[in-house]
Amino acid sequence: MPNQALQQWVDEVAAQTTPDSVHWCDGSDEEIGLLNDMMVDDGTLVRLDGDKHPGSYYARSDINDVARVEDRTFICAATEDEAGPTNNWMAPAEMHAVVDSLYDGCMAGRTMYVIPYLMGPPGSPMSKVGIEITDSPYVVANMRIMTRMGQVAIDELERDGQEGDFVKGLHSTGNLDPEQRYICHFPDENLIMSFSSNYGGNALLGKKCFALRLASVLARREGWMAEHMLILGLTDPEGTKTYVAAAFPSACGKTNLAMLVPPESFLEAGWSVETIGDDIAWLKFGEDGRLYAINPEYGFFGVAPGTSDETNPNALASCRANSLFTNVALLPDNTVWWEGLCDPPAEATDWKGNPWTPDAEAPAAHPNSRFTAPAGQCPCISPDWESPAGVPISAIIFGGRRSSTTPLVYQARSWQHGTYIGATMTSEKTAAAVGGLGELRHDPMAMLPFCGYHMADYWQHWLDVGERGGAKMPDVFHVNWFRRDAEGNWLWPGFGENMWVLKWIVDRVGGGGEAVESPIGWLPTAAAVGFDELGLDPIVGEALLEVNVEDWLAEANERAEYLAGFGEKLPTVLAEENDSLTAQLQASGDS
Ligand code: SAT
Ligand code: MN
């Protein structure tokens, strides 16, 4: 039985949207079986081969609905200043005046689905409940993989004794008109309103909208952190476990790093890697004063292209069964293909539904095509991934795509310095959001599209959390797998070999690991990150760890301008960190 607050909201929405019927999702196998059958019958889904992809389906989106739409995403805080300069803002009343009427009668002829879902493991004090109302069965199918759906969420509301304590998410497919597309967040109402898109980050409201944008507001208020981070565990040959969290922008390899397969030599020595999460971390202080992380999600929403048995066998195994594929290519035998999976098939149907052959100029799969897969199916999922207490985090890693300037890895001197490094992160844009592919942009803590309040207040929150945690805070690092030479070739092999960098990080956290000081922070020695074992040309090795004074002075100049753009709210220590970087670079250039 739904509680009163919930029933009342559902009744209100039904009265406005006028669906033919209302279906409360229980998350059962029977329910999803019927929904999938219905979607196969009406052409929304194609059932994939039962042997090769049991329980799995294929979908194509509208061709203009393939990624997040940052220019149509709004934070409707009470004042523009609360939303800050990096978010689109509209006053709540004004935005309601624009979007509310879009929902009038929008579900006529459709079924309205009510999805109770839990973000985080059952019984965790960190977990939170959301209710998504949608008229898209495709969204229901995705949410069932990405979240813990049904009674488990209702139970959690009752366990807390706070029946109205849920985030409301109202989604409608509308008519998929991009002009009517709005992704709106109302932090003061705990409300998300999403219209006219069925794409992941726009429509699966538990993910970016709740677990990052609204959760970041709650986290600041309640003294914890909601971050765009993967979480992984590393076990060394002595059996000691170290957990790290890493913030990279969308489509920069979080899923690959989270499921990394160590090189043979590491496996033989007794190292192992396990996955807790691949996209979002909620971090909170434990009783021992350390930061603990949970993965609020229940599935992976991974980028398909480039995923293969060589690059990420664990991701492939995760999406073999009970998964949903969107905007990849469909093969005649009802299996799927995408660029980078294996040799191209002789023929396929591309993501637009057209016949495709390897001669075609356009890719068969959209660059932001996705698999939605249950996390529990990942071969390297951690036994701790549903631990209600979370896992203690020893290191936080920032990273982005930078073809130049930024070395393979370096370590911050302190939490404050680490906050500065995160705040000034830049990365080349990917296909995960519409527009500007390859353009270099600032993406602080990989949260640019996901921070639900003023970015400078968010940085202050990082600094405040650091004050509170003191010496028990994780060490902070920055990595860049994407540096290229003058001809455009990658300098670093990446993937499994990133284990060398992770090992250095584990060593550093444990008080070891060879390092040298530089103006930007601690750099590893070439030997400490396996350049010899990898047989890297010493010139390449040098380029990977190079801190070019001229390039970095230009970088620091540009950062000074960027930081100044935040005005009065900019924490002064961040400007001081930048000044100190400039001074150290100048001193090193002089010497
Ligand atoms: O579509 S999502 O926003 O969920 C994926 C991403 O861009 O990180
Ligand atoms: Mn993401």
PDB file of N, CA, C and O in Angstrom, residues 469-511:
ATOM      1  N   GLY A 469      37.607  16.340   7.884  1.00  0.00           N
ATOM      2  CA  GLY A 469      38.267  15.029   7.850  1.00  0.00           C
ATOM      3  C   GLY A 469      39.741  15.083   8.234  1.00  0.00           C
ATOM      4  O   GLY A 469      40.310  14.075   8.656  1.00  0.00           O
ATOM      5  N   GLY A 470      40.367  16.244   8.059  1.00  0.00           N
ATOM      6  CA  GLY A 470      41.774  16.409   8.441  1.00  0.00           C
ATOM      7  C   GLY A 470      42.679  15.356   7.828  1.00  0.00           C
ATOM      8  O   GLY A 470      42.592  15.041   6.638  1.00  0.00           O
ATOM      9  N   ALA A 471      43.538  14.783   8.645  1.00  0.00           N
ATOM     10  CA  ALA A 471      44.542  13.839   8.147  1.00  0.00           C
ATOM     11  C   ALA A 471      43.928  12.551   7.626  1.00  0.00           C
ATOM     12  O   ALA A 471      44.592  11.766   6.941  1.00  0.00           O
ATOM     13  N   LYS A 472      42.647  12.326   7.939  1.00  0.00           N
ATOM     14  CA  LYS A 472      42.027  11.071   7.485  1.00  0.00           C
ATOM     15  C   LYS A 472      41.421  11.186   6.080  1.00  0.00           C
ATOM     16  O   LYS A 472      40.823  10.230   5.577  1.00  0.00           O
ATOM     17  N   MET A 473      41.548  12.362   5.458  1.00  0.00           N
ATOM     18  CA  MET A 473      40.994  12.508   4.114  1.00  0.00           C
ATOM     19  C   MET A 473      41.813  11.674   3.115  1.00  0.00           C
ATOM     20  O   MET A 473      43.021  11.465   3.306  1.00  0.00           O
ATOM     21  N   PRO A 474      41.161  11.233   2.050  1.00  0.00           N
ATOM     22  CA  PRO A 474      41.898  10.508   0.998  1.00  0.00           C
ATOM     23  C   PRO A 474      42.988  11.395   0.386  1.00  0.00           C
ATOM     24  O   PRO A 474      42.863  12.617   0.392  1.00  0.00           O
ATOM     25  N   ASP A 475      44.038  10.774  -0.150  1.00  0.00           N
ATOM     26  CA  ASP A 475      45.022  11.504  -0.949  1.00  0.00           C
ATOM     27  C   ASP A 475      44.412  11.766  -2.327  1.00  0.00           C
ATOM     28  O   ASP A 475      43.579  10.995  -2.801  1.00  0.00           O
ATOM     29  N   VAL A 476      44.864  12.844  -2.968  1.00  0.00           N
ATOM     30  CA  VAL A 476      44.250  13.244  -4.239  1.00  0.00           C
ATOM     31  C   VAL A 476      45.278  13.161  -5.377  1.00  0.00           C
ATOM     32  O   VAL A 476      46.431  13.579  -5.210  1.00  0.00           O
ATOM     33  N   PHE A 477      44.838  12.626  -6.504  1.00  0.00           N
ATOM     34  CA  PHE A 477      45.709  12.433  -7.673  1.00  0.00           C
ATOM     35  C   PHE A 477      45.016  12.967  -8.925  1.00  0.00           C
ATOM     36  O   PHE A 477      43.806  13.158  -8.939  1.00  0.00           O
ATOM     37  N   HIS A 478      45.824  13.182  -9.976  1.00  0.00           N
ATOM     38  CA  HIS A 478      45.258  13.509 -11.290  1.00  0.00           C
ATOM     39  C   HIS A 478      45.906  12.603 -12.326  1.00  0.00           C
ATOM     40  O   HIS A 478      47.127  12.427 -12.316  1.00  0.00           O
ATOM     41  N   VAL A 479      45.095  12.025 -13.200  1.00  0.00           N
ATOM     42  CA  VAL A 479      45.649  11.171 -14.261  1.00  0.00           C
ATOM     43  C   VAL A 479      45.209  11.676 -15.636  1.00  0.00           C
ATOM     44  O   VAL A 479      44.207  12.375 -15.770  1.00  0.00           O
ATOM     45  N   ASN A 480      45.983  11.303 -16.643  1.00  0.00           N
ATOM     46  CA  ASN A 480      45.634  11.603 -18.037  1.00  0.00           C
ATOM     47  C   ASN A 480      46.137  10.461 -18.911  1.00  0.00           C
ATOM     48  O   ASN A 480      47.328  10.330 -19.136  1.00  0.00           O
ATOM     49  N   TRP A 481      45.196   9.627 -19.357  1.00  0.00           N
ATOM     50  CA  TRP A 481      45.585   8.490 -20.215  1.00  0.00           C
ATOM     51  C   TRP A 481      45.711   8.920 -21.676  1.00  0.00           C
ATOM     52  O   TRP A 481      46.031   8.117 -22.527  1.00  0.00           O
ATOM     53  N   PHE A 482      45.387  10.172 -21.994  1.00  0.00           N
ATOM     54  CA  PHE A 482      45.094  10.542 -23.379  1.00  0.00           C
ATOM     55  C   PHE A 482      46.133  11.452 -24.035  1.00  0.00           C
ATOM     56  O   PHE A 482      45.854  12.117 -25.017  1.00  0.00           O
ATOM     57  N   ARG A 483      47.326  11.502 -23.448  1.00  0.00           N
ATOM     58  CA  ARG A 483      48.341  12.381 -24.037  1.00  0.00           C
ATOM     59  C   ARG A 483      48.819  11.816 -25.385  1.00  0.00           C
ATOM     60  O   ARG A 483      48.974  10.611 -25.533  1.00  0.00           O
ATOM     61  N   ARG A 484      49.048  12.719 -26.331  1.00  0.00           N
ATOM     62  CA  ARG A 484      49.453  12.289 -27.679  1.00  0.00           C
ATOM     63  C   ARG A 484      50.770  12.933 -28.076  1.00  0.00           C
ATOM     64  O   ARG A 484      51.140  13.968 -27.542  1.00  0.00           O
ATOM     65  N   ASP A 485      51.445  12.323 -29.056  1.00  0.00           N
ATOM     66  CA  ASP A 485      52.666  12.940 -29.586  1.00  0.00           C
ATOM     67  C   ASP A 485      52.303  13.904 -30.717  1.00  0.00           C
ATOM     68  O   ASP A 485      51.116  14.090 -31.032  1.00  0.00           O
ATOM     69  N   ALA A 486      53.333  14.505 -31.316  1.00  0.00           N
ATOM     70  CA  ALA A 486      53.094  15.535 -32.343  1.00  0.00           C
ATOM     71  C   ALA A 486      52.311  14.969 -33.528  1.00  0.00           C
ATOM     72  O   ALA A 486      51.591  15.692 -34.211  1.00  0.00           O
ATOM     73  N   GLU A 487      52.447  13.644 -33.764  1.00  0.00           N
ATOM     74  CA  GLU A 487      51.730  13.035 -34.898  1.00  0.00           C
ATOM     75  C   GLU A 487      50.316  12.595 -34.514  1.00  0.00           C
ATOM     76  O   GLU A 487      49.582  12.037 -35.325  1.00  0.00           O
ATOM     77  N   GLY A 488      49.979  12.808 -33.246  1.00  0.00           N
ATOM     78  CA  GLY A 488      48.623  12.440 -32.821  1.00  0.00           C
ATOM     79  C   GLY A 488      48.505  11.024 -32.272  1.00  0.00           C
ATOM     80  O   GLY A 488      47.408  10.553 -31.992  1.00  0.00           O
ATOM     81  N   ASN A 489      49.635  10.323 -32.107  1.00  0.00           N
ATOM     82  CA  ASN A 489      49.576   8.964 -31.559  1.00  0.00           C
ATOM     83  C   ASN A 489      49.474   9.006 -30.031  1.00  0.00           C
ATOM     84  O   ASN A 489      50.107   9.848 -29.392  1.00  0.00           O
ATOM     85  N   TRP A 490      48.694   8.079 -29.472  1.00  0.00           N
ATOM     86  CA  TRP A 490      48.632   7.972 -28.014  1.00  0.00           C
ATOM     87  C   TRP A 490      50.015   7.626 -27.477  1.00  0.00           C
ATOM     88  O   TRP A 490      50.708   6.761 -28.016  1.00  0.00           O
ATOM     89  N   LEU A 491      50.405   8.253 -26.375  1.00  0.00           N
ATOM     90  CA  LEU A 491      51.697   7.926 -25.772  1.00  0.00           C
ATOM     91  C   LEU A 491      51.592   6.753 -24.794  1.00  0.00           C
ATOM     92  O   LEU A 491      52.560   6.041 -24.555  1.00  0.00           O
ATOM     93  N   TRP A 492      50.430   6.573 -24.229  1.00  0.00           N
ATOM     94  CA  TRP A 492      50.272   5.589 -23.153  1.00  0.00           C
ATOM     95  C   TRP A 492      49.326   4.478 -23.600  1.00  0.00           C
ATOM     96  O   TRP A 492      48.276   4.759 -24.188  1.00  0.00           O
ATOM     97  N   PRO A 493      49.665   3.199 -23.337  1.00  0.00           N
ATOM     98  CA  PRO A 493      48.807   2.112 -23.823  1.00  0.00           C
ATOM     99  C   PRO A 493      47.423   2.083 -23.148  1.00  0.00           C
ATOM    100  O   PRO A 493      46.452   1.612 -23.750  1.00  0.00           O
ATOM    101  N   GLY A 494      47.334   2.534 -21.907  1.00  0.00           N
ATOM    102  CA  GLY A 494      46.026   2.610 -21.237  1.00  0.00           C
ATOM    103  C   GLY A 494      45.461   1.249 -20.853  1.00  0.00           C
ATOM    104  O   GLY A 494      46.185   0.252 -20.752  1.00  0.00           O
ATOM    105  N   PHE A 495      44.143   1.204 -20.636  1.00  0.00           N
ATOM    106  CA  PHE A 495      43.390   0.002 -20.274  1.00  0.00           C
ATOM    107  C   PHE A 495      44.082  -0.754 -19.136  1.00  0.00           C
ATOM    108  O   PHE A 495      44.392  -0.166 -18.107  1.00  0.00           O
ATOM    109  N   GLY A 496      44.386  -2.057 -19.334  1.00  0.00           N
ATOM    110  CA  GLY A 496      44.973  -2.855 -18.255  1.00  0.00           C
ATOM    111  C   GLY A 496      46.263  -2.261 -17.705  1.00  0.00           C
ATOM    112  O   GLY A 496      46.549  -2.352 -16.506  1.00  0.00           O
ATOM    113  N   GLU A 497      47.034  -1.619 -18.602  1.00  0.00           N
ATOM    114  CA  GLU A 497      48.324  -1.067 -18.157  1.00  0.00           C
ATOM    115  C   GLU A 497      48.146   0.114 -17.195  1.00  0.00           C
ATOM    116  O   GLU A 497      49.098   0.524 -16.520  1.00  0.00           O
ATOM    117  N   ASN A 498      46.920   0.649 -17.120  1.00  0.00           N
ATOM    118  CA  ASN A 498      46.679   1.699 -16.128  1.00  0.00           C
ATOM    119  C   ASN A 498      46.911   1.180 -14.707  1.00  0.00           C
ATOM    120  O   ASN A 498      47.011   1.949 -13.752  1.00  0.00           O
ATOM    121  N   MET A 499      46.993  -0.156 -14.605  1.00  0.00           N
ATOM    122  CA  MET A 499      47.286  -0.770 -13.307  1.00  0.00           C
ATOM    123  C   MET A 499      48.594  -0.253 -12.728  1.00  0.00           C
ATOM    124  O   MET A 499      48.751  -0.143 -11.508  1.00  0.00           O
ATOM    125  N   TRP A 500      49.555   0.076 -13.610  1.00  0.00           N
ATOM    126  CA  TRP A 500      50.835   0.617 -13.126  1.00  0.00           C
ATOM    127  C   TRP A 500      50.611   1.909 -12.348  1.00  0.00           C
ATOM    128  O   TRP A 500      51.251   2.158 -11.329  1.00  0.00           O
ATOM    129  N   VAL A 501      49.704   2.716 -12.862  1.00  0.00           N
ATOM    130  CA  VAL A 501      49.404   3.997 -12.207  1.00  0.00           C
ATOM    131  C   VAL A 501      48.638   3.748 -10.905  1.00  0.00           C
ATOM    132  O   VAL A 501      48.922   4.363  -9.868  1.00  0.00           O
ATOM    133  N   LEU A 502      47.691   2.814 -10.966  1.00  0.00           N
ATOM    134  CA  LEU A 502      46.933   2.501  -9.741  1.00  0.00           C
ATOM    135  C   LEU A 502      47.856   1.959  -8.653  1.00  0.00           C
ATOM    136  O   LEU A 502      47.710   2.285  -7.475  1.00  0.00           O
ATOM    137  N   LYS A 503      48.821   1.143  -9.060  1.00  0.00           N
ATOM    138  CA  LYS A 503      49.746   0.578  -8.067  1.00  0.00           C
ATOM    139  C   LYS A 503      50.565   1.688  -7.414  1.00  0.00           C
ATOM    140  O   LYS A 503      50.785   1.703  -6.199  1.00  0.00           O
ATOM    141  N   TRP A 504      50.997   2.655  -8.228  1.00  0.00           N
ATOM    142  CA  TRP A 504      51.762   3.781  -7.670  1.00  0.00           C
ATOM    143  C   TRP A 504      50.897   4.539  -6.656  1.00  0.00           C
ATOM    144  O   TRP A 504      51.349   4.921  -5.590  1.00  0.00           O
ATOM    145  N   ILE A 505      49.636   4.703  -7.006  1.00  0.00           N
ATOM    146  CA  ILE A 505      48.707   5.404  -6.112  1.00  0.00           C
ATOM    147  C   ILE A 505      48.554   4.629  -4.794  1.00  0.00           C
ATOM    148  O   ILE A 505      48.617   5.208  -3.705  1.00  0.00           O
ATOM    149  N   VAL A 506      48.390   3.316  -4.909  1.00  0.00           N
ATOM    150  CA  VAL A 506      48.279   2.492  -3.688  1.00  0.00           C
ATOM    151  C   VAL A 506      49.560   2.604  -2.863  1.00  0.00           C
ATOM    152  O   VAL A 506      49.519   2.760  -1.634  1.00  0.00           O
ATOM    153  N   ASP A 507      50.700   2.564  -3.540  1.00  0.00           N
ATOM    154  CA  ASP A 507      51.979   2.705  -2.831  1.00  0.00           C
ATOM    155  C   ASP A 507      52.053   4.045  -2.113  1.00  0.00           C
ATOM    156  O   ASP A 507      52.458   4.125  -0.951  1.00  0.00           O
ATOM    157  N   ARG A 508      51.679   5.102  -2.787  1.00  0.00           N
ATOM    158  CA  ARG A 508      51.737   6.453  -2.203  1.00  0.00           C
ATOM    159  C   ARG A 508      50.830   6.555  -0.981  1.00  0.00           C
ATOM    160  O   ARG A 508      51.198   7.118   0.042  1.00  0.00           O
ATOM    161  N   VAL A 509      49.622   6.003  -1.112  1.00  0.00           N
ATOM    162  CA  VAL A 509      48.672   6.040  -0.002  1.00  0.00           C
ATOM    163  C   VAL A 509      49.254   5.306   1.205  1.00  0.00           C
ATOM    164  O   VAL A 509      49.065   5.701   2.347  1.00  0.00           O
ATOM    165  N   GLY A 510      49.998   4.237   0.912  1.00  0.00           N
ATOM    166  CA  GLY A 510      50.601   3.447   1.981  1.00  0.00           C
ATOM    167  C   GLY A 510      51.921   4.025   2.479  1.00  0.00           C
ATOM    168  O   GLY A 510      52.610   3.408   3.292  1.00  0.00           O
ATOM    169  N   GLY A 511      52.306   5.185   1.990  1.00  0.00           N
ATOM    170  CA  GLY A 511      53.531   5.834   2.475  1.00  0.00           C
ATOM    171  C   GLY A 511      54.767   5.483   1.663  1.00  0.00           C
ATOM    172  O   GLY A 511      55.871   5.913   1.980  1.00  0.00           O
TER     173      GLY A 511
END
